[in-house]
Amino acid sequence: MGSSAAHPAHAALPTVEEVSAGGIVVNCTDPDLPVAIIARLNRGGRLEWCLPKGHPEDAEDNEQAAVREIAEETGIDGRILTPLGSIDYWFTVSGHRVHKTVHHYLLEAVGGELTIENDPDHEAVDVAWVPLAVLGRRLSFPNERRIADLAREVLPKYR
């Protein structure tokens, strides 16, 4: 059994491509430039603070999905200012590997009230405004911290 082939169980897992869209919605009327973020419970039951995001539905493009998902998960209506780029990662769930790509946008808050009551999936367990300057310290995932850094760099062009 000295084969150098990939482990058969690993190689046999089917791969699924998933796409989500979301981003950073900023209240530009507040000097602290607060950003609406959500908390979810991970599979291990730990609280993780993250950027709102979700899958496009029906004929939505990524921009439309980002605006809708942010509104559903945070209660805040946003208007897209600019794309912030995409991140991708792999994970394994119930017998298949998932390659997920998340398209992030920078949005200006244009209305709404901070709430998780409108989330049809009830994935969010909490929501908060966090000043843009400290956003990176509140987010649980390094790839989302990089998106927060980029938002801080580009936002002055839109104010």
Short mmCIF file of N, CA and C in Angstrom, two decimals:
data_model
loop_
_atom_site.label_atom_id
_atom_site.label_comp_id
_atom_site.label_asym_id
_atom_site.label_seq_id
_atom_site.Cartn_x
_atom_site.Cartn_y
_atom_site.Cartn_z
N MET A 1 0.82 -1.19 0.00
CA MET A 1 0.00 0.00 0.00
C MET A 1 0.86 1.25 0.00
N GLY A 2 1.93 1.28 -0.72
CA GLY A 2 2.81 2.43 -0.75
C GLY A 2 2.40 3.46 -1.78
N SER A 3 1.13 3.56 -2.07
CA SER A 3 0.64 4.49 -3.11
C SER A 3 0.81 5.94 -2.68
N SER A 4 1.17 6.79 -3.64
CA SER A 4 1.31 8.21 -3.35
C SER A 4 0.06 9.00 -3.73
N ALA A 5 -1.00 8.27 -4.09
CA ALA A 5 -2.25 8.95 -4.48
C ALA A 5 -2.88 9.62 -3.27
N ALA A 6 -3.76 10.57 -3.54
CA ALA A 6 -4.46 11.27 -2.46
C ALA A 6 -5.27 10.25 -1.65
N HIS A 7 -5.48 10.58 -0.39
CA HIS A 7 -6.28 9.72 0.47
C HIS A 7 -7.64 9.51 -0.20
N PRO A 8 -8.07 8.26 -0.40
CA PRO A 8 -9.27 8.01 -1.19
C PRO A 8 -10.53 8.67 -0.62
N ALA A 9 -10.68 8.70 0.69
CA ALA A 9 -11.89 9.31 1.27
C ALA A 9 -11.93 10.80 0.94
N HIS A 10 -10.77 11.43 0.96
CA HIS A 10 -10.70 12.86 0.67
C HIS A 10 -10.98 13.12 -0.81
N ALA A 11 -10.37 12.30 -1.65
CA ALA A 11 -10.52 12.48 -3.09
C ALA A 11 -11.96 12.20 -3.54
N ALA A 12 -12.67 11.35 -2.81
CA ALA A 12 -14.01 10.96 -3.22
C ALA A 12 -15.07 12.01 -2.87
N LEU A 13 -14.73 12.96 -2.02
CA LEU A 13 -15.73 13.95 -1.62
C LEU A 13 -16.09 14.86 -2.79
N PRO A 14 -17.37 14.96 -3.11
CA PRO A 14 -17.78 15.88 -4.16
C PRO A 14 -17.58 17.33 -3.71
N THR A 15 -17.31 18.19 -4.68
CA THR A 15 -17.10 19.61 -4.39
C THR A 15 -18.30 20.41 -4.86
N VAL A 16 -18.73 21.34 -4.03
CA VAL A 16 -19.84 22.23 -4.34
C VAL A 16 -19.30 23.66 -4.35
N GLU A 17 -19.64 24.41 -5.38
CA GLU A 17 -19.28 25.82 -5.44
C GLU A 17 -20.43 26.64 -4.86
N GLU A 18 -20.10 27.54 -3.91
CA GLU A 18 -21.12 28.41 -3.32
C GLU A 18 -20.68 29.85 -3.49
N VAL A 19 -21.64 30.74 -3.70
CA VAL A 19 -21.36 32.17 -3.82
C VAL A 19 -22.25 32.91 -2.83
N SER A 20 -21.65 33.87 -2.12
CA SER A 20 -22.40 34.77 -1.26
C SER A 20 -21.98 36.19 -1.56
N ALA A 21 -22.80 37.14 -1.10
CA ALA A 21 -22.48 38.55 -1.25
C ALA A 21 -22.91 39.28 0.01
N GLY A 22 -22.15 40.31 0.37
CA GLY A 22 -22.46 41.10 1.56
C GLY A 22 -21.48 42.24 1.67
N GLY A 23 -21.24 42.66 2.91
CA GLY A 23 -20.25 43.71 3.02
C GLY A 23 -20.36 44.57 4.24
N ILE A 24 -19.83 45.78 4.07
CA ILE A 24 -19.65 46.76 5.13
C ILE A 24 -20.58 47.92 4.86
N VAL A 25 -21.60 48.08 5.74
CA VAL A 25 -22.54 49.18 5.60
C VAL A 25 -22.23 50.20 6.71
N VAL A 26 -21.89 51.42 6.28
CA VAL A 26 -21.38 52.46 7.18
C VAL A 26 -22.41 53.58 7.33
N ASN A 27 -22.61 54.03 8.57
CA ASN A 27 -23.41 55.22 8.82
C ASN A 27 -22.49 56.43 8.67
N CYS A 28 -22.51 57.04 7.48
CA CYS A 28 -21.58 58.14 7.17
C CYS A 28 -21.99 59.46 7.83
N THR A 29 -23.18 59.51 8.46
CA THR A 29 -23.60 60.75 9.13
C THR A 29 -23.05 60.82 10.56
N ASP A 30 -22.50 59.71 11.06
CA ASP A 30 -21.93 59.66 12.41
C ASP A 30 -20.41 59.78 12.29
N PRO A 31 -19.79 60.69 13.06
CA PRO A 31 -18.33 60.88 12.94
C PRO A 31 -17.52 59.62 13.27
N ASP A 32 -18.09 58.68 14.04
CA ASP A 32 -17.38 57.42 14.35
C ASP A 32 -17.43 56.44 13.19
N LEU A 33 -18.22 56.75 12.14
CA LEU A 33 -18.39 55.87 10.98
C LEU A 33 -18.71 54.43 11.42
N PRO A 34 -19.80 54.25 12.19
CA PRO A 34 -20.12 52.90 12.65
C PRO A 34 -20.57 51.99 11.51
N VAL A 35 -20.22 50.71 11.67
CA VAL A 35 -20.53 49.66 10.70
C VAL A 35 -21.44 48.64 11.39
N ALA A 36 -22.48 48.20 10.69
CA ALA A 36 -23.40 47.19 11.24
C ALA A 36 -22.82 45.80 11.00
N ILE A 37 -22.57 45.06 12.10
CA ILE A 37 -22.10 43.68 11.98
C ILE A 37 -23.01 42.77 12.79
N ILE A 38 -22.95 41.48 12.48
CA ILE A 38 -23.83 40.53 13.15
C ILE A 38 -23.02 39.48 13.90
N ALA A 39 -23.68 38.87 14.88
CA ALA A 39 -23.09 37.74 15.61
C ALA A 39 -23.89 36.49 15.24
N ARG A 40 -23.16 35.42 15.00
CA ARG A 40 -23.78 34.11 14.73
C ARG A 40 -23.14 33.10 15.67
N LEU A 41 -23.84 32.01 15.90
CA LEU A 41 -23.25 30.90 16.64
C LEU A 41 -22.65 29.93 15.62
N ASN A 42 -21.39 29.56 15.82
CA ASN A 42 -20.79 28.59 14.89
C ASN A 42 -21.24 27.18 15.27
N ARG A 43 -20.79 26.19 14.51
CA ARG A 43 -21.25 24.82 14.76
C ARG A 43 -20.90 24.35 16.16
N GLY A 44 -19.84 24.92 16.73
CA GLY A 44 -19.44 24.54 18.09
C GLY A 44 -20.16 25.34 19.16
N GLY A 45 -21.07 26.24 18.75
CA GLY A 45 -21.82 27.02 19.71
C GLY A 45 -21.12 28.29 20.17
N ARG A 46 -19.99 28.64 19.54
CA ARG A 46 -19.25 29.85 19.92
C ARG A 46 -19.77 31.04 19.12
N LEU A 47 -19.82 32.20 19.79
CA LEU A 47 -20.28 33.42 19.13
C LEU A 47 -19.19 33.98 18.23
N GLU A 48 -19.54 34.26 16.98
CA GLU A 48 -18.59 34.84 16.03
C GLU A 48 -19.21 36.11 15.45
N TRP A 49 -18.45 37.21 15.51
CA TRP A 49 -18.89 38.48 14.92
C TRP A 49 -18.39 38.52 13.48
N CYS A 50 -19.31 38.81 12.56
CA CYS A 50 -18.93 38.78 11.15
C CYS A 50 -19.73 39.80 10.35
N LEU A 51 -19.31 39.96 9.11
CA LEU A 51 -20.01 40.85 8.18
C LEU A 51 -21.25 40.14 7.67
N PRO A 52 -22.35 40.87 7.48
CA PRO A 52 -23.55 40.25 6.93
C PRO A 52 -23.34 39.82 5.48
N LYS A 53 -23.89 38.65 5.14
CA LYS A 53 -23.74 38.14 3.78
C LYS A 53 -24.74 37.02 3.57
N GLY A 54 -24.95 36.67 2.31
CA GLY A 54 -25.84 35.55 2.00
C GLY A 54 -25.84 35.26 0.52
N HIS A 55 -26.60 34.24 0.15
CA HIS A 55 -26.63 33.76 -1.24
C HIS A 55 -27.57 34.60 -2.10
N PRO A 56 -27.17 34.89 -3.34
CA PRO A 56 -28.12 35.51 -4.28
C PRO A 56 -29.34 34.61 -4.47
N GLU A 57 -30.50 35.23 -4.61
CA GLU A 57 -31.74 34.49 -4.85
C GLU A 57 -32.28 34.80 -6.23
N ASP A 58 -32.84 33.79 -6.87
CA ASP A 58 -33.47 33.94 -8.18
C ASP A 58 -32.53 34.63 -9.16
N ALA A 59 -32.95 35.76 -9.74
CA ALA A 59 -32.15 36.42 -10.78
C ALA A 59 -31.27 37.55 -10.22
N GLU A 60 -31.09 37.59 -8.89
CA GLU A 60 -30.28 38.66 -8.29
C GLU A 60 -28.84 38.59 -8.76
N ASP A 61 -28.22 39.77 -8.95
CA ASP A 61 -26.77 39.80 -9.11
C ASP A 61 -26.15 39.96 -7.72
N ASN A 62 -24.82 39.94 -7.65
CA ASN A 62 -24.16 40.00 -6.35
C ASN A 62 -24.44 41.30 -5.60
N GLU A 63 -24.52 42.42 -6.33
CA GLU A 63 -24.81 43.70 -5.68
C GLU A 63 -26.20 43.69 -5.05
N GLN A 64 -27.18 43.21 -5.79
CA GLN A 64 -28.55 43.15 -5.27
C GLN A 64 -28.63 42.23 -4.05
N ALA A 65 -27.92 41.11 -4.12
CA ALA A 65 -27.92 40.16 -3.01
C ALA A 65 -27.27 40.78 -1.77
N ALA A 66 -26.18 41.52 -1.96
CA ALA A 66 -25.50 42.16 -0.83
C ALA A 66 -26.42 43.15 -0.13
N VAL A 67 -27.10 43.99 -0.91
CA VAL A 67 -28.01 44.99 -0.34
C VAL A 67 -29.14 44.29 0.43
N ARG A 68 -29.74 43.26 -0.17
CA ARG A 68 -30.85 42.55 0.47
C ARG A 68 -30.40 41.83 1.73
N GLU A 69 -29.28 41.11 1.65
CA GLU A 69 -28.81 40.34 2.80
C GLU A 69 -28.45 41.25 3.97
N ILE A 70 -27.80 42.38 3.68
CA ILE A 70 -27.45 43.32 4.75
C ILE A 70 -28.71 43.85 5.41
N ALA A 71 -29.72 44.19 4.60
CA ALA A 71 -30.98 44.69 5.15
C ALA A 71 -31.67 43.62 6.00
N GLU A 72 -31.68 42.39 5.50
CA GLU A 72 -32.34 41.31 6.26
C GLU A 72 -31.63 41.02 7.56
N GLU A 73 -30.29 40.97 7.52
CA GLU A 73 -29.55 40.52 8.70
C GLU A 73 -29.28 41.63 9.71
N THR A 74 -29.28 42.90 9.27
CA THR A 74 -28.97 43.99 10.21
C THR A 74 -30.11 44.97 10.38
N GLY A 75 -31.08 44.99 9.47
CA GLY A 75 -32.14 45.99 9.49
C GLY A 75 -31.77 47.28 8.80
N ILE A 76 -30.53 47.38 8.30
CA ILE A 76 -30.04 48.63 7.71
C ILE A 76 -30.09 48.57 6.18
N ASP A 77 -30.71 49.59 5.59
CA ASP A 77 -30.74 49.71 4.13
C ASP A 77 -29.48 50.43 3.68
N GLY A 78 -28.84 49.86 2.67
CA GLY A 78 -27.59 50.45 2.20
C GLY A 78 -27.60 50.71 0.70
N ARG A 79 -26.74 51.64 0.30
CA ARG A 79 -26.52 51.94 -1.11
C ARG A 79 -25.05 51.65 -1.40
N ILE A 80 -24.78 50.85 -2.42
CA ILE A 80 -23.41 50.44 -2.72
C ILE A 80 -22.59 51.62 -3.20
N LEU A 81 -21.40 51.78 -2.61
CA LEU A 81 -20.44 52.80 -3.03
C LEU A 81 -19.40 52.21 -3.97
N THR A 82 -18.89 51.01 -3.62
CA THR A 82 -17.85 50.39 -4.43
C THR A 82 -17.64 48.93 -4.01
N PRO A 83 -17.20 48.08 -4.93
CA PRO A 83 -16.81 46.72 -4.54
C PRO A 83 -15.55 46.76 -3.67
N LEU A 84 -15.46 45.83 -2.72
CA LEU A 84 -14.26 45.71 -1.87
C LEU A 84 -13.49 44.43 -2.18
N GLY A 85 -13.91 43.72 -3.21
CA GLY A 85 -13.18 42.50 -3.56
C GLY A 85 -13.85 41.27 -3.01
N SER A 86 -13.24 40.13 -3.29
CA SER A 86 -13.81 38.84 -2.92
C SER A 86 -12.83 38.04 -2.09
N ILE A 87 -13.37 37.18 -1.25
CA ILE A 87 -12.54 36.23 -0.51
C ILE A 87 -13.09 34.85 -0.81
N ASP A 88 -12.23 33.83 -0.73
CA ASP A 88 -12.74 32.48 -0.90
C ASP A 88 -12.06 31.56 0.08
N TYR A 89 -12.76 30.50 0.44
CA TYR A 89 -12.25 29.53 1.39
C TYR A 89 -12.96 28.20 1.18
N TRP A 90 -12.38 27.16 1.77
CA TRP A 90 -12.90 25.80 1.65
C TRP A 90 -13.36 25.31 3.02
N PHE A 91 -14.41 24.51 3.04
CA PHE A 91 -14.78 23.79 4.25
C PHE A 91 -15.49 22.51 3.85
N THR A 92 -15.59 21.58 4.79
CA THR A 92 -16.25 20.31 4.53
C THR A 92 -17.49 20.23 5.41
N VAL A 93 -18.60 19.83 4.81
CA VAL A 93 -19.85 19.71 5.56
C VAL A 93 -20.63 18.52 5.01
N SER A 94 -21.15 17.71 5.88
CA SER A 94 -22.01 16.55 5.57
C SER A 94 -21.64 15.85 4.26
N GLY A 95 -20.40 15.40 4.20
CA GLY A 95 -19.99 14.55 3.09
C GLY A 95 -19.58 15.23 1.82
N HIS A 96 -19.46 16.56 1.82
CA HIS A 96 -18.93 17.21 0.63
C HIS A 96 -18.07 18.42 1.00
N ARG A 97 -17.19 18.75 0.07
CA ARG A 97 -16.33 19.93 0.25
C ARG A 97 -17.02 21.11 -0.41
N VAL A 98 -16.93 22.27 0.26
CA VAL A 98 -17.53 23.48 -0.28
C VAL A 98 -16.43 24.49 -0.56
N HIS A 99 -16.44 25.01 -1.78
CA HIS A 99 -15.56 26.12 -2.13
C HIS A 99 -16.45 27.35 -2.18
N LYS A 100 -16.29 28.24 -1.19
CA LYS A 100 -17.18 29.39 -1.07
C LYS A 100 -16.46 30.66 -1.47
N THR A 101 -17.10 31.47 -2.30
CA THR A 101 -16.59 32.78 -2.69
C THR A 101 -17.58 33.82 -2.17
N VAL A 102 -17.06 34.82 -1.46
CA VAL A 102 -17.90 35.88 -0.92
C VAL A 102 -17.47 37.20 -1.53
N HIS A 103 -18.41 37.87 -2.19
CA HIS A 103 -18.17 39.17 -2.81
C HIS A 103 -18.59 40.25 -1.81
N HIS A 104 -17.64 41.14 -1.47
CA HIS A 104 -17.91 42.18 -0.48
C HIS A 104 -18.00 43.56 -1.14
N TYR A 105 -18.88 44.38 -0.58
CA TYR A 105 -19.10 45.74 -1.06
C TYR A 105 -19.06 46.71 0.11
N LEU A 106 -18.71 47.96 -0.21
CA LEU A 106 -18.80 49.05 0.76
C LEU A 106 -20.11 49.77 0.47
N LEU A 107 -20.94 49.92 1.51
CA LEU A 107 -22.25 50.56 1.35
C LEU A 107 -22.39 51.71 2.33
N GLU A 108 -23.17 52.70 1.91
CA GLU A 108 -23.54 53.81 2.78
C GLU A 108 -24.94 53.51 3.32
N ALA A 109 -25.12 53.60 4.63
CA ALA A 109 -26.44 53.38 5.23
C ALA A 109 -27.36 54.53 4.80
N VAL A 110 -28.56 54.16 4.30
CA VAL A 110 -29.51 55.17 3.84
C VAL A 110 -30.84 55.09 4.59
N GLY A 111 -30.96 54.15 5.51
CA GLY A 111 -32.20 54.03 6.28
C GLY A 111 -32.23 52.74 7.06
N GLY A 112 -33.38 52.53 7.72
CA GLY A 112 -33.55 51.31 8.49
C GLY A 112 -33.21 51.50 9.96
N GLU A 113 -33.46 50.47 10.73
CA GLU A 113 -33.15 50.44 12.15
C GLU A 113 -32.42 49.14 12.45
N LEU A 114 -31.43 49.21 13.32
CA LEU A 114 -30.63 48.04 13.66
C LEU A 114 -31.51 46.98 14.34
N THR A 115 -31.64 45.81 13.70
CA THR A 115 -32.46 44.73 14.25
C THR A 115 -32.12 43.42 13.55
N ILE A 116 -32.31 42.32 14.26
CA ILE A 116 -32.17 41.00 13.62
C ILE A 116 -33.54 40.38 13.38
N GLU A 117 -34.60 41.12 13.66
CA GLU A 117 -35.96 40.58 13.55
C GLU A 117 -36.38 40.27 12.12
N ASN A 118 -35.72 40.88 11.11
CA ASN A 118 -36.13 40.68 9.72
C ASN A 118 -35.36 39.57 9.02
N ASP A 119 -34.50 38.87 9.75
CA ASP A 119 -33.67 37.83 9.14
C ASP A 119 -34.49 36.55 8.96
N PRO A 120 -34.84 36.21 7.70
CA PRO A 120 -35.70 35.03 7.50
C PRO A 120 -35.04 33.73 7.91
N ASP A 121 -33.71 33.68 7.87
CA ASP A 121 -32.99 32.45 8.24
C ASP A 121 -32.70 32.38 9.73
N HIS A 122 -32.87 33.49 10.43
CA HIS A 122 -32.59 33.57 11.87
C HIS A 122 -31.17 33.08 12.19
N GLU A 123 -30.21 33.41 11.31
CA GLU A 123 -28.83 33.03 11.56
C GLU A 123 -28.18 34.01 12.53
N ALA A 124 -28.56 35.27 12.44
CA ALA A 124 -27.97 36.29 13.32
C ALA A 124 -28.60 36.19 14.71
N VAL A 125 -27.75 36.19 15.74
CA VAL A 125 -28.26 36.18 17.11
C VAL A 125 -28.08 37.53 17.79
N ASP A 126 -27.28 38.41 17.17
CA ASP A 126 -27.08 39.76 17.71
C ASP A 126 -26.59 40.64 16.57
N VAL A 127 -26.72 41.94 16.76
CA VAL A 127 -26.28 42.90 15.76
C VAL A 127 -25.77 44.12 16.51
N ALA A 128 -24.77 44.81 15.97
CA ALA A 128 -24.20 45.95 16.67
C ALA A 128 -23.60 46.93 15.68
N TRP A 129 -23.59 48.21 16.08
CA TRP A 129 -22.82 49.23 15.37
C TRP A 129 -21.43 49.24 15.98
N VAL A 130 -20.41 49.15 15.15
CA VAL A 130 -19.02 49.17 15.62
C VAL A 130 -18.27 50.24 14.83
N PRO A 131 -17.59 51.18 15.53
CA PRO A 131 -16.84 52.21 14.80
C PRO A 131 -15.85 51.58 13.82
N LEU A 132 -15.78 52.15 12.62
CA LEU A 132 -14.90 51.61 11.58
C LEU A 132 -13.46 51.48 12.06
N ALA A 133 -13.01 52.40 12.90
CA ALA A 133 -11.62 52.39 13.36
C ALA A 133 -11.28 51.13 14.17
N VAL A 134 -12.26 50.53 14.84
CA VAL A 134 -11.99 49.34 15.66
C VAL A 134 -12.66 48.08 15.10
N LEU A 135 -13.25 48.19 13.92
CA LEU A 135 -13.99 47.08 13.33
C LEU A 135 -13.14 45.81 13.24
N GLY A 136 -11.91 45.95 12.79
CA GLY A 136 -11.03 44.78 12.61
C GLY A 136 -10.83 44.00 13.90
N ARG A 137 -10.85 44.70 15.04
CA ARG A 137 -10.66 44.01 16.32
C ARG A 137 -11.90 43.25 16.75
N ARG A 138 -13.07 43.62 16.23
CA ARG A 138 -14.32 42.94 16.62
C ARG A 138 -14.63 41.74 15.73
N LEU A 139 -14.16 41.76 14.48
CA LEU A 139 -14.49 40.68 13.55
C LEU A 139 -13.72 39.40 13.91
N SER A 140 -14.37 38.25 13.78
CA SER A 140 -13.77 36.98 14.17
C SER A 140 -12.81 36.39 13.14
N PHE A 141 -12.98 36.78 11.86
CA PHE A 141 -12.22 36.10 10.80
C PHE A 141 -11.19 37.02 10.16
N PRO A 142 -9.93 36.54 10.04
CA PRO A 142 -8.86 37.37 9.45
C PRO A 142 -9.19 37.87 8.05
N ASN A 143 -9.84 37.03 7.22
CA ASN A 143 -10.13 37.49 5.84
C ASN A 143 -11.13 38.65 5.86
N GLU A 144 -12.06 38.66 6.83
CA GLU A 144 -12.99 39.78 6.94
C GLU A 144 -12.29 41.02 7.53
N ARG A 145 -11.29 40.81 8.37
CA ARG A 145 -10.51 41.95 8.89
C ARG A 145 -9.79 42.67 7.76
N ARG A 146 -9.31 41.90 6.77
CA ARG A 146 -8.65 42.53 5.61
C ARG A 146 -9.65 43.37 4.82
N ILE A 147 -10.88 42.89 4.69
CA ILE A 147 -11.94 43.66 4.01
C ILE A 147 -12.20 44.95 4.79
N ALA A 148 -12.22 44.88 6.12
CA ALA A 148 -12.43 46.07 6.96
C ALA A 148 -11.31 47.08 6.77
N ASP A 149 -10.07 46.59 6.69
CA ASP A 149 -8.93 47.50 6.45
C ASP A 149 -9.07 48.21 5.11
N LEU A 150 -9.49 47.46 4.10
CA LEU A 150 -9.66 48.03 2.77
C LEU A 150 -10.77 49.08 2.79
N ALA A 151 -11.86 48.80 3.49
CA ALA A 151 -12.97 49.77 3.59
C ALA A 151 -12.49 51.07 4.22
N ARG A 152 -11.66 50.97 5.25
CA ARG A 152 -11.14 52.16 5.92
C ARG A 152 -10.27 52.98 4.96
N GLU A 153 -9.54 52.30 4.09
CA GLU A 153 -8.67 52.98 3.12
C GLU A 153 -9.48 53.71 2.06
N VAL A 154 -10.53 53.06 1.54
CA VAL A 154 -11.23 53.63 0.38
C VAL A 154 -12.39 54.56 0.74
N LEU A 155 -12.93 54.45 1.96
CA LEU A 155 -14.10 55.25 2.31
C LEU A 155 -13.91 56.76 2.12
N PRO A 156 -12.74 57.33 2.46
CA PRO A 156 -12.59 58.79 2.29
C PRO A 156 -12.85 59.27 0.85
N LYS A 157 -12.68 58.43 -0.13
CA LYS A 157 -12.95 58.84 -1.52
C LYS A 157 -14.43 59.07 -1.76
N TYR A 158 -15.28 58.54 -0.89
CA TYR A 158 -16.73 58.59 -1.11
C TYR A 158 -17.43 59.51 -0.12
N ARG A 159 -16.68 60.32 0.62
CA ARG A 159 -17.31 61.17 1.63
C ARG A 159 -17.17 62.62 1.27
#
